[in-house]
mmCIF file with all atom_site columns, C-alpha atoms in Angstrom:
data_model
loop_
_atom_site.group_PDB
_atom_site.id
_atom_site.type_symbol
_atom_site.label_atom_id
_atom_site.label_alt_id
_atom_site.label_comp_id
_atom_site.label_asym_id
_atom_site.label_entity_id
_atom_site.label_seq_id
_atom_site.pdbx_PDB_ins_code
_atom_site.Cartn_x
_atom_site.Cartn_y
_atom_site.Cartn_z
_atom_site.occupancy
_atom_site.B_iso_or_equiv
_atom_site.pdbx_formal_charge
_atom_site.auth_seq_id
_atom_site.auth_comp_id
_atom_site.auth_asym_id
_atom_site.auth_atom_id
_atom_site.pdbx_PDB_model_num
ATOM 1   C CA . MET A 1 1   ? 18.991  2.848   -3.604  1.00 46.00 ? 5   MET A CA 1
ATOM 2   C CA . ASN A 1 2   ? 19.921  5.714   -5.879  1.00 45.00 ? 6   ASN A CA 1
ATOM 3   C CA . LEU A 1 3   ? 18.012  6.904   -8.928  1.00 46.00 ? 7   LEU A CA 1
ATOM 4   C CA . ALA A 1 4   ? 20.391  5.247   -11.405 1.00 43.00 ? 8   ALA A CA 1
ATOM 5   C CA . ASP A 1 5   ? 19.781  1.878   -9.707  1.00 51.00 ? 9   ASP A CA 1
ATOM 6   C CA . ALA A 1 6   ? 16.006  2.360   -9.818  1.00 51.00 ? 10  ALA A CA 1
ATOM 7   C CA . ARG A 1 7   ? 16.073  3.150   -13.532 1.00 57.00 ? 11  ARG A CA 1
ATOM 8   C CA . GLY A 1 8   ? 17.935  -0.047  -14.402 1.00 63.00 ? 12  GLY A CA 1
ATOM 9   C CA . LYS A 1 9   ? 15.486  -2.370  -12.607 1.00 81.00 ? 13  LYS A CA 1
ATOM 10  C CA . SER A 1 10  ? 13.070  -4.685  -14.328 1.00 90.00 ? 14  SER A CA 1
ATOM 11  C CA . LEU A 1 11  ? 9.417   -4.559  -13.345 1.00 91.00 ? 15  LEU A CA 1
ATOM 12  C CA . LYS A 1 12  ? 9.711   -7.869  -11.489 1.00 90.00 ? 16  LYS A CA 1
ATOM 13  C CA . ASP A 1 13  ? 12.759  -6.626  -9.556  1.00 92.00 ? 17  ASP A CA 1
ATOM 14  C CA . ARG A 1 14  ? 10.930  -3.407  -8.669  1.00 92.00 ? 18  ARG A CA 1
ATOM 15  C CA . MET A 1 15  ? 7.979   -5.405  -7.327  1.00 89.00 ? 19  MET A CA 1
ATOM 16  C CA . LYS A 1 16  ? 10.324  -7.545  -5.217  1.00 88.00 ? 20  LYS A CA 1
ATOM 17  C CA . GLU A 1 17  ? 11.901  -4.383  -3.779  1.00 91.00 ? 21  GLU A CA 1
ATOM 18  C CA . TYR A 1 18  ? 8.467   -2.976  -2.973  1.00 90.00 ? 22  TYR A CA 1
ATOM 19  C CA . ILE A 1 19  ? 7.424   -6.178  -1.162  1.00 85.00 ? 23  ILE A CA 1
ATOM 20  C CA . GLU A 1 20  ? 10.659  -6.191  0.842   1.00 87.00 ? 24  GLU A CA 1
ATOM 21  C CA . ALA A 1 21  ? 10.258  -2.503  1.726   1.00 90.00 ? 25  ALA A CA 1
ATOM 22  C CA . VAL A 1 22  ? 6.771   -3.156  3.125   1.00 86.00 ? 26  VAL A CA 1
ATOM 23  C CA . ARG A 1 23  ? 7.871   -6.331  4.922   1.00 83.00 ? 27  ARG A CA 1
ATOM 24  C CA . ASN A 1 24  ? 10.814  -4.540  6.524   1.00 86.00 ? 28  ASN A CA 1
ATOM 25  C CA . GLN A 1 25  ? 8.947   -1.260  7.218   1.00 87.00 ? 29  GLN A CA 1
ATOM 26  C CA . LYS A 1 26  ? 11.278  0.834   5.062   1.00 93.00 ? 30  LYS A CA 1
ATOM 27  C CA . GLU A 1 27  ? 9.117   3.917   4.756   1.00 94.00 ? 31  GLU A CA 1
ATOM 28  C CA . LYS A 1 28  ? 11.400  5.916   2.445   1.00 95.00 ? 32  LYS A CA 1
ATOM 29  C CA . GLU A 1 29  ? 11.684  3.042   -0.024  1.00 95.00 ? 33  GLU A CA 1
ATOM 30  C CA . ILE A 1 30  ? 7.898   2.647   -0.087  1.00 94.00 ? 34  ILE A CA 1
ATOM 31  C CA . ILE A 1 31  ? 7.439   6.377   -0.668  1.00 95.00 ? 35  ILE A CA 1
ATOM 32  C CA . ARG A 1 32  ? 9.893   6.292   -3.604  1.00 95.00 ? 36  ARG A CA 1
ATOM 33  C CA . CYS A 1 33  ? 7.704   3.674   -5.303  1.00 94.00 ? 37  CYS A CA 1
ATOM 34  C CA . PHE A 1 34  ? 4.975   6.302   -5.764  1.00 95.00 ? 38  PHE A CA 1
ATOM 35  C CA . PRO A 1 35  ? 4.909   9.231   -8.232  1.00 94.00 ? 39  PRO A CA 1
ATOM 36  C CA . LYS A 1 36  ? 6.011   12.722  -7.227  1.00 93.00 ? 40  LYS A CA 1
ATOM 37  C CA . LYS A 1 37  ? 2.719   14.228  -8.438  1.00 89.00 ? 41  LYS A CA 1
ATOM 38  C CA . LYS A 1 38  ? -0.800  13.086  -7.491  1.00 84.00 ? 42  LYS A CA 1
ATOM 39  C CA . THR A 1 39  ? -1.391  10.483  -10.138 1.00 88.00 ? 43  THR A CA 1
ATOM 40  C CA . ALA A 1 40  ? -1.435  7.150   -8.258  1.00 93.00 ? 44  ALA A CA 1
ATOM 41  C CA . SER A 1 41  ? -4.793  5.683   -7.283  1.00 92.00 ? 45  SER A CA 1
ATOM 42  C CA . LEU A 1 42  ? -5.045  3.826   -4.006  1.00 89.00 ? 46  LEU A CA 1
ATOM 43  C CA . PHE A 1 43  ? -8.129  1.671   -3.452  1.00 88.00 ? 47  PHE A CA 1
ATOM 44  C CA . ILE A 1 44  ? -9.166  0.102   -0.168  1.00 83.00 ? 48  ILE A CA 1
ATOM 45  C CA . TYR A 1 45  ? -11.450 -2.912  -0.308  1.00 82.00 ? 49  TYR A CA 1
ATOM 46  C CA . THR A 1 46  ? -13.133 -4.467  2.708   1.00 75.00 ? 50  THR A CA 1
ATOM 47  C CA . GLN A 1 47  ? -12.611 -8.145  3.355   1.00 71.00 ? 51  GLN A CA 1
ATOM 48  C CA . GLY A 1 48  ? -15.861 -9.904  2.585   1.00 71.00 ? 52  GLY A CA 1
ATOM 49  C CA . ASP A 1 49  ? -16.948 -7.328  -0.035  1.00 76.00 ? 53  ASP A CA 1
ATOM 50  C CA . LEU A 1 50  ? -14.532 -7.289  -2.957  1.00 79.00 ? 54  LEU A CA 1
ATOM 51  C CA . SER A 1 51  ? -17.102 -6.086  -5.487  1.00 85.00 ? 55  SER A CA 1
ATOM 52  C CA . LYS A 1 52  ? -16.064 -2.415  -5.259  1.00 86.00 ? 56  LYS A CA 1
ATOM 53  C CA . PRO A 1 53  ? -13.572 -0.334  -3.285  1.00 86.00 ? 57  PRO A CA 1
ATOM 54  C CA . ARG A 1 54  ? -14.840 1.204   -0.077  1.00 82.00 ? 58  ARG A CA 1
ATOM 55  C CA . PHE A 1 55  ? -12.432 4.154   -0.246  1.00 83.00 ? 59  PHE A CA 1
ATOM 56  C CA . GLN A 1 56  ? -10.262 5.728   -2.911  1.00 85.00 ? 60  GLN A CA 1
ATOM 57  C CA . TRP A 1 57  ? -7.468  8.290   -2.796  1.00 85.00 ? 61  TRP A CA 1
ATOM 58  C CA . ILE A 1 58  ? -5.248  9.877   -5.435  1.00 89.00 ? 62  ILE A CA 1
ATOM 59  C CA . VAL A 1 59  ? -1.806  9.987   -3.810  1.00 90.00 ? 63  VAL A CA 1
ATOM 60  C CA . ASP A 1 60  ? 1.759   11.125  -4.357  1.00 92.00 ? 64  ASP A CA 1
ATOM 61  C CA . GLN A 1 61  ? 5.054   10.913  -2.490  1.00 94.00 ? 65  GLN A CA 1
ATOM 62  C CA . LYS A 1 62  ? 4.445   14.015  -0.341  1.00 94.00 ? 66  LYS A CA 1
ATOM 63  C CA . GLN A 1 63  ? 1.008   12.858  0.781   1.00 91.00 ? 67  GLN A CA 1
ATOM 64  C CA . ILE A 1 64  ? 2.246   9.398   1.718   1.00 91.00 ? 68  ILE A CA 1
ATOM 65  C CA . GLU A 1 65  ? 5.268   10.830  3.525   1.00 94.00 ? 69  GLU A CA 1
ATOM 66  C CA . LYS A 1 66  ? 3.043   13.203  5.522   1.00 91.00 ? 70  LYS A CA 1
ATOM 67  C CA . ASP A 1 67  ? 0.634   10.374  6.353   1.00 87.00 ? 71  ASP A CA 1
ATOM 68  C CA . PHE A 1 68  ? 3.497   8.138   7.512   1.00 89.00 ? 72  PHE A CA 1
ATOM 69  C CA . GLN A 1 69  ? 4.874   10.956  9.728   1.00 90.00 ? 73  GLN A CA 1
ATOM 70  C CA . MET A 1 70  ? 1.443   11.582  11.283  1.00 84.00 ? 74  MET A CA 1
ATOM 71  C CA . GLN A 1 71  ? 0.788   7.826   11.507  1.00 79.00 ? 75  GLN A CA 1
ATOM 72  C CA . GLY A 1 72  ? -2.402  8.230   9.520   1.00 78.00 ? 76  GLY A CA 1
ATOM 73  C CA . PRO A 1 73  ? -4.509  5.623   7.736   1.00 75.00 ? 77  PRO A CA 1
ATOM 74  C CA . LEU A 1 74  ? -1.951  4.669   5.083   1.00 79.00 ? 78  LEU A CA 1
ATOM 75  C CA . PHE A 1 75  ? 0.685   4.173   7.773   1.00 81.00 ? 79  PHE A CA 1
ATOM 76  C CA . HIS A 1 76  ? -1.697  1.836   9.560   1.00 74.00 ? 80  HIS A CA 1
ATOM 77  C CA . LEU A 1 77  ? -2.592  -0.088  6.437   1.00 74.00 ? 81  LEU A CA 1
ATOM 78  C CA . PHE A 1 78  ? 1.071   -0.663  5.620   1.00 78.00 ? 82  PHE A CA 1
ATOM 79  C CA . PHE A 1 79  ? 2.405   -1.215  9.134   1.00 75.00 ? 83  PHE A CA 1
ATOM 80  C CA . ASP A 1 80  ? -0.525  -2.453  11.273  1.00 64.00 ? 84  ASP A CA 1
ATOM 81  C CA . LYS A 1 81  ? -0.223  0.003   14.140  1.00 57.00 ? 85  LYS A CA 1
ATOM 82  C CA . THR A 1 82  ? -3.983  0.315   14.677  1.00 54.00 ? 86  THR A CA 1
ATOM 83  C CA . LYS A 1 83  ? -3.902  -1.481  17.999  1.00 54.00 ? 87  LYS A CA 1
ATOM 84  C CA . THR A 1 84  ? -1.589  1.154   19.510  1.00 55.00 ? 88  THR A CA 1
ATOM 85  C CA . THR A 1 85  ? -3.212  4.327   18.193  1.00 52.00 ? 89  THR A CA 1
ATOM 86  C CA . PRO A 1 86  ? -6.259  5.866   19.879  1.00 53.00 ? 90  PRO A CA 1
ATOM 87  C CA . ARG A 1 87  ? -9.347  5.793   17.695  1.00 52.00 ? 91  ARG A CA 1
ATOM 88  C CA . THR A 1 88  ? -9.886  9.515   18.338  1.00 54.00 ? 92  THR A CA 1
ATOM 89  C CA . PHE A 1 89  ? -6.842  10.165  16.123  1.00 48.00 ? 93  PHE A CA 1
ATOM 90  C CA . TYR A 1 90  ? -8.979  9.479   13.078  1.00 46.00 ? 94  TYR A CA 1
ATOM 91  C CA . SER A 1 91  ? -11.776 11.867  13.953  1.00 48.00 ? 95  SER A CA 1
ATOM 92  C CA . SER A 1 92  ? -9.426  14.730  14.750  1.00 45.00 ? 96  SER A CA 1
ATOM 93  C CA . ARG A 1 93  ? -6.452  14.582  12.364  1.00 45.00 ? 97  ARG A CA 1
ATOM 94  C CA . MET A 1 94  ? -7.552  12.832  9.235   1.00 44.00 ? 98  MET A CA 1
ATOM 95  C CA . GLU A 1 95  ? -9.455  13.776  6.151   1.00 47.00 ? 99  GLU A CA 1
ATOM 96  C CA . GLY A 1 96  ? -11.571 10.998  4.763   1.00 49.00 ? 100 GLY A CA 1
ATOM 97  C CA . PRO A 1 97  ? -12.853 7.894   6.535   1.00 52.00 ? 101 PRO A CA 1
ATOM 98  C CA . THR A 1 98  ? -12.885 7.527   10.300  1.00 52.00 ? 102 THR A CA 1
ATOM 99  C CA . TYR A 1 99  ? -11.188 4.659   12.086  1.00 49.00 ? 103 TYR A CA 1
ATOM 100 C CA . LYS A 1 100 ? -14.535 2.933   12.521  1.00 52.00 ? 104 LYS A CA 1
ATOM 101 C CA . GLU A 1 101 ? -15.279 3.215   8.798   1.00 54.00 ? 105 GLU A CA 1
ATOM 102 C CA . LEU A 1 102 ? -11.834 2.089   7.706   1.00 55.00 ? 106 LEU A CA 1
ATOM 103 C CA . PHE A 1 103 ? -11.255 -0.833  10.044  1.00 53.00 ? 107 PHE A CA 1
ATOM 104 C CA . ASP A 1 104 ? -13.563 -3.658  10.992  1.00 50.00 ? 108 ASP A CA 1
ATOM 105 C CA . PRO A 1 105 ? -14.249 -3.893  14.778  1.00 48.00 ? 109 PRO A CA 1
ATOM 106 C CA . ASN A 1 106 ? -12.759 -7.390  14.620  1.00 47.00 ? 110 ASN A CA 1
ATOM 107 C CA . HIS A 1 107 ? -9.489  -5.982  13.295  1.00 44.00 ? 111 HIS A CA 1
ATOM 108 C CA . ALA A 1 108 ? -7.332  -8.184  15.517  1.00 39.00 ? 112 ALA A CA 1
ATOM 109 C CA . ALA A 1 109 ? -8.634  -11.263 13.713  1.00 40.00 ? 113 ALA A CA 1
ATOM 110 C CA . GLY A 1 110 ? -7.908  -9.930  10.222  1.00 45.00 ? 114 GLY A CA 1
ATOM 111 C CA . LEU A 1 111 ? -4.753  -9.786  8.167   1.00 50.00 ? 115 LEU A CA 1
ATOM 112 C CA . THR A 1 112 ? -3.366  -6.416  7.177   1.00 58.00 ? 116 THR A CA 1
ATOM 113 C CA . TYR A 1 113 ? -1.540  -5.689  3.941   1.00 65.00 ? 117 TYR A CA 1
ATOM 114 C CA . ARG A 1 114 ? 1.854   -6.063  5.632   1.00 67.00 ? 118 ARG A CA 1
ATOM 115 C CA . ASP A 1 115 ? 0.731   -9.313  7.251   1.00 63.00 ? 119 ASP A CA 1
ATOM 116 C CA . LEU A 1 116 ? -0.168  -10.673 3.826   1.00 62.00 ? 120 LEU A CA 1
ATOM 117 C CA . LEU A 1 117 ? 3.203   -9.677  2.418   1.00 65.00 ? 121 LEU A CA 1
ATOM 118 C CA . LYS A 1 118 ? 5.034   -11.165 5.411   1.00 60.00 ? 122 LYS A CA 1
ATOM 119 C CA . LYS A 1 119 ? 3.143   -14.445 5.367   1.00 56.00 ? 123 LYS A CA 1
ATOM 120 C CA . GLU A 1 120 ? 3.047   -15.026 1.630   1.00 52.00 ? 124 GLU A CA 1
ATOM 121 C CA . SER A 1 121 ? 5.806   -17.233 0.304   1.00 50.00 ? 125 SER A CA 1
ATOM 122 C CA . LYS A 1 122 ? 7.692   -16.609 -2.928  1.00 57.00 ? 126 LYS A CA 1
ATOM 123 C CA . ASP A 1 123 ? 5.821   -16.466 -6.208  1.00 63.00 ? 127 ASP A CA 1
ATOM 124 C CA . LYS A 1 124 ? 2.389   -15.769 -4.678  1.00 75.00 ? 128 LYS A CA 1
ATOM 125 C CA . TRP A 1 125 ? 2.115   -12.590 -6.742  1.00 79.00 ? 129 TRP A CA 1
ATOM 126 C CA . LYS A 1 126 ? 0.937   -13.339 -10.274 1.00 83.00 ? 130 LYS A CA 1
ATOM 127 C CA . LYS A 1 127 ? 2.257   -10.994 -12.949 1.00 86.00 ? 131 LYS A CA 1
ATOM 128 C CA . LYS A 1 128 ? -0.102  -9.928  -15.720 1.00 87.00 ? 132 LYS A CA 1
ATOM 129 C CA . GLY A 1 129 ? 1.088   -7.134  -17.980 1.00 88.00 ? 133 GLY A CA 1
ATOM 130 C CA . LYS A 1 130 ? 2.244   -4.254  -15.775 1.00 89.00 ? 134 LYS A CA 1
ATOM 131 C CA . SER A 1 131 ? 0.308   -5.542  -12.741 1.00 88.00 ? 135 SER A CA 1
ATOM 132 C CA . PHE A 1 132 ? 0.944   -8.002  -9.932  1.00 85.00 ? 136 PHE A CA 1
ATOM 133 C CA . PHE A 1 133 ? -2.033  -9.675  -8.246  1.00 83.00 ? 137 PHE A CA 1
ATOM 134 C CA . LEU A 1 134 ? -1.979  -11.542 -4.953  1.00 76.00 ? 138 LEU A CA 1
ATOM 135 C CA . LYS A 1 135 ? -3.299  -15.019 -5.650  1.00 70.00 ? 139 LYS A CA 1
ATOM 136 C CA . SER A 1 136 ? -5.961  -15.268 -2.965  1.00 70.00 ? 140 SER A CA 1
ATOM 137 C CA . PRO A 1 137 ? -9.761  -15.381 -3.246  1.00 68.00 ? 141 PRO A CA 1
ATOM 138 C CA . GLN A 1 138 ? -10.143 -13.451 0.043   1.00 70.00 ? 142 GLN A CA 1
ATOM 139 C CA . VAL A 1 139 ? -8.368  -10.265 -1.005  1.00 72.00 ? 143 VAL A CA 1
ATOM 140 C CA . CYS A 1 140 ? -8.338  -7.810  -3.900  1.00 79.00 ? 144 CYS A CA 1
ATOM 141 C CA . ASP A 1 141 ? -4.697  -6.791  -3.577  1.00 82.00 ? 145 ASP A CA 1
ATOM 142 C CA . TYR A 1 142 ? -2.752  -5.718  -6.624  1.00 86.00 ? 146 TYR A CA 1
ATOM 143 C CA . VAL A 1 143 ? -0.026  -3.305  -7.661  1.00 90.00 ? 147 VAL A CA 1
ATOM 144 C CA . ARG A 1 144 ? -0.084  -1.757  -11.151 1.00 93.00 ? 148 ARG A CA 1
ATOM 145 C CA . TRP A 1 145 ? 3.105   -0.065  -12.291 1.00 95.00 ? 149 TRP A CA 1
ATOM 146 C CA . LYS A 1 146 ? 3.964   2.429   -15.013 1.00 94.00 ? 150 LYS A CA 1
ATOM 147 C CA . LYS A 1 147 ? 7.287   3.483   -16.383 1.00 93.00 ? 151 LYS A CA 1
ATOM 148 C CA . LYS A 1 148 ? 8.047   7.169   -16.044 1.00 90.00 ? 152 LYS A CA 1
ATOM 149 C CA . GLU A 1 149 ? 11.389  8.717   -16.949 1.00 87.00 ? 153 GLU A CA 1
ATOM 150 C CA . GLY A 1 150 ? 12.894  5.229   -17.165 1.00 90.00 ? 154 GLY A CA 1
ATOM 151 C CA . LYS A 1 151 ? 11.783  4.242   -13.661 1.00 91.00 ? 155 LYS A CA 1
ATOM 152 C CA . TRP A 1 152 ? 8.930   1.960   -12.545 1.00 94.00 ? 156 TRP A CA 1
ATOM 153 C CA . ILE A 1 153 ? 6.495   3.735   -10.199 1.00 95.00 ? 157 ILE A CA 1
ATOM 154 C CA . ILE A 1 154 ? 3.140   2.681   -8.785  1.00 94.00 ? 158 ILE A CA 1
ATOM 155 C CA . GLU A 1 155 ? 0.185   3.733   -10.909 1.00 95.00 ? 159 GLU A CA 1
ATOM 156 C CA . GLU A 1 156 ? -2.518  1.945   -8.937  1.00 93.00 ? 160 GLU A CA 1
ATOM 157 C CA . LEU A 1 157 ? -2.559  0.056   -5.648  1.00 90.00 ? 161 LEU A CA 1
ATOM 158 C CA . ALA A 1 158 ? -5.393  -1.942  -4.111  1.00 88.00 ? 162 ALA A CA 1
ATOM 159 C CA . VAL A 1 159 ? -5.355  -3.064  -0.490  1.00 81.00 ? 163 VAL A CA 1
ATOM 160 C CA . THR A 1 160 ? -7.867  -5.248  1.315   1.00 77.00 ? 164 THR A CA 1
ATOM 161 C CA . SER A 1 161 ? -8.501  -3.982  4.834   1.00 70.00 ? 165 SER A CA 1
ATOM 162 C CA . PRO A 1 162 ? -9.811  -6.349  7.492   1.00 62.00 ? 166 PRO A CA 1
#
């Protein structure tokens, strides 16, 4: 997608593109959904405790791209590769939470963000203002968008980690 196409999209169309990018593991398209400068908040909630986020980052395109290349925590949240990456990766290469802090020991039994997007049928995301919420009492997943330079970009993202 080129920049002219992105600028002409409605908010609902942009959200659909984002969901498809995550479902189909299109890293570059996901990265383009975020701002170029560190202004997007990313919250990680733990399944079973949705009262407050367990972790929070302020992210931008470069940070997400670097994390995807290194297969860091955001890569794992989006693409569920935790079962194939040694847990020592998180204590040696990552700033922030360790693998043990970020993922429940029963990870295999939980749904990841990508799993939720893959398994949810159409119209499961409820639109309210500039936000889309996943209609599920077990997760606190939402995407809040803002329009910048005529293009919809992610302002805030919440993910429920198993």
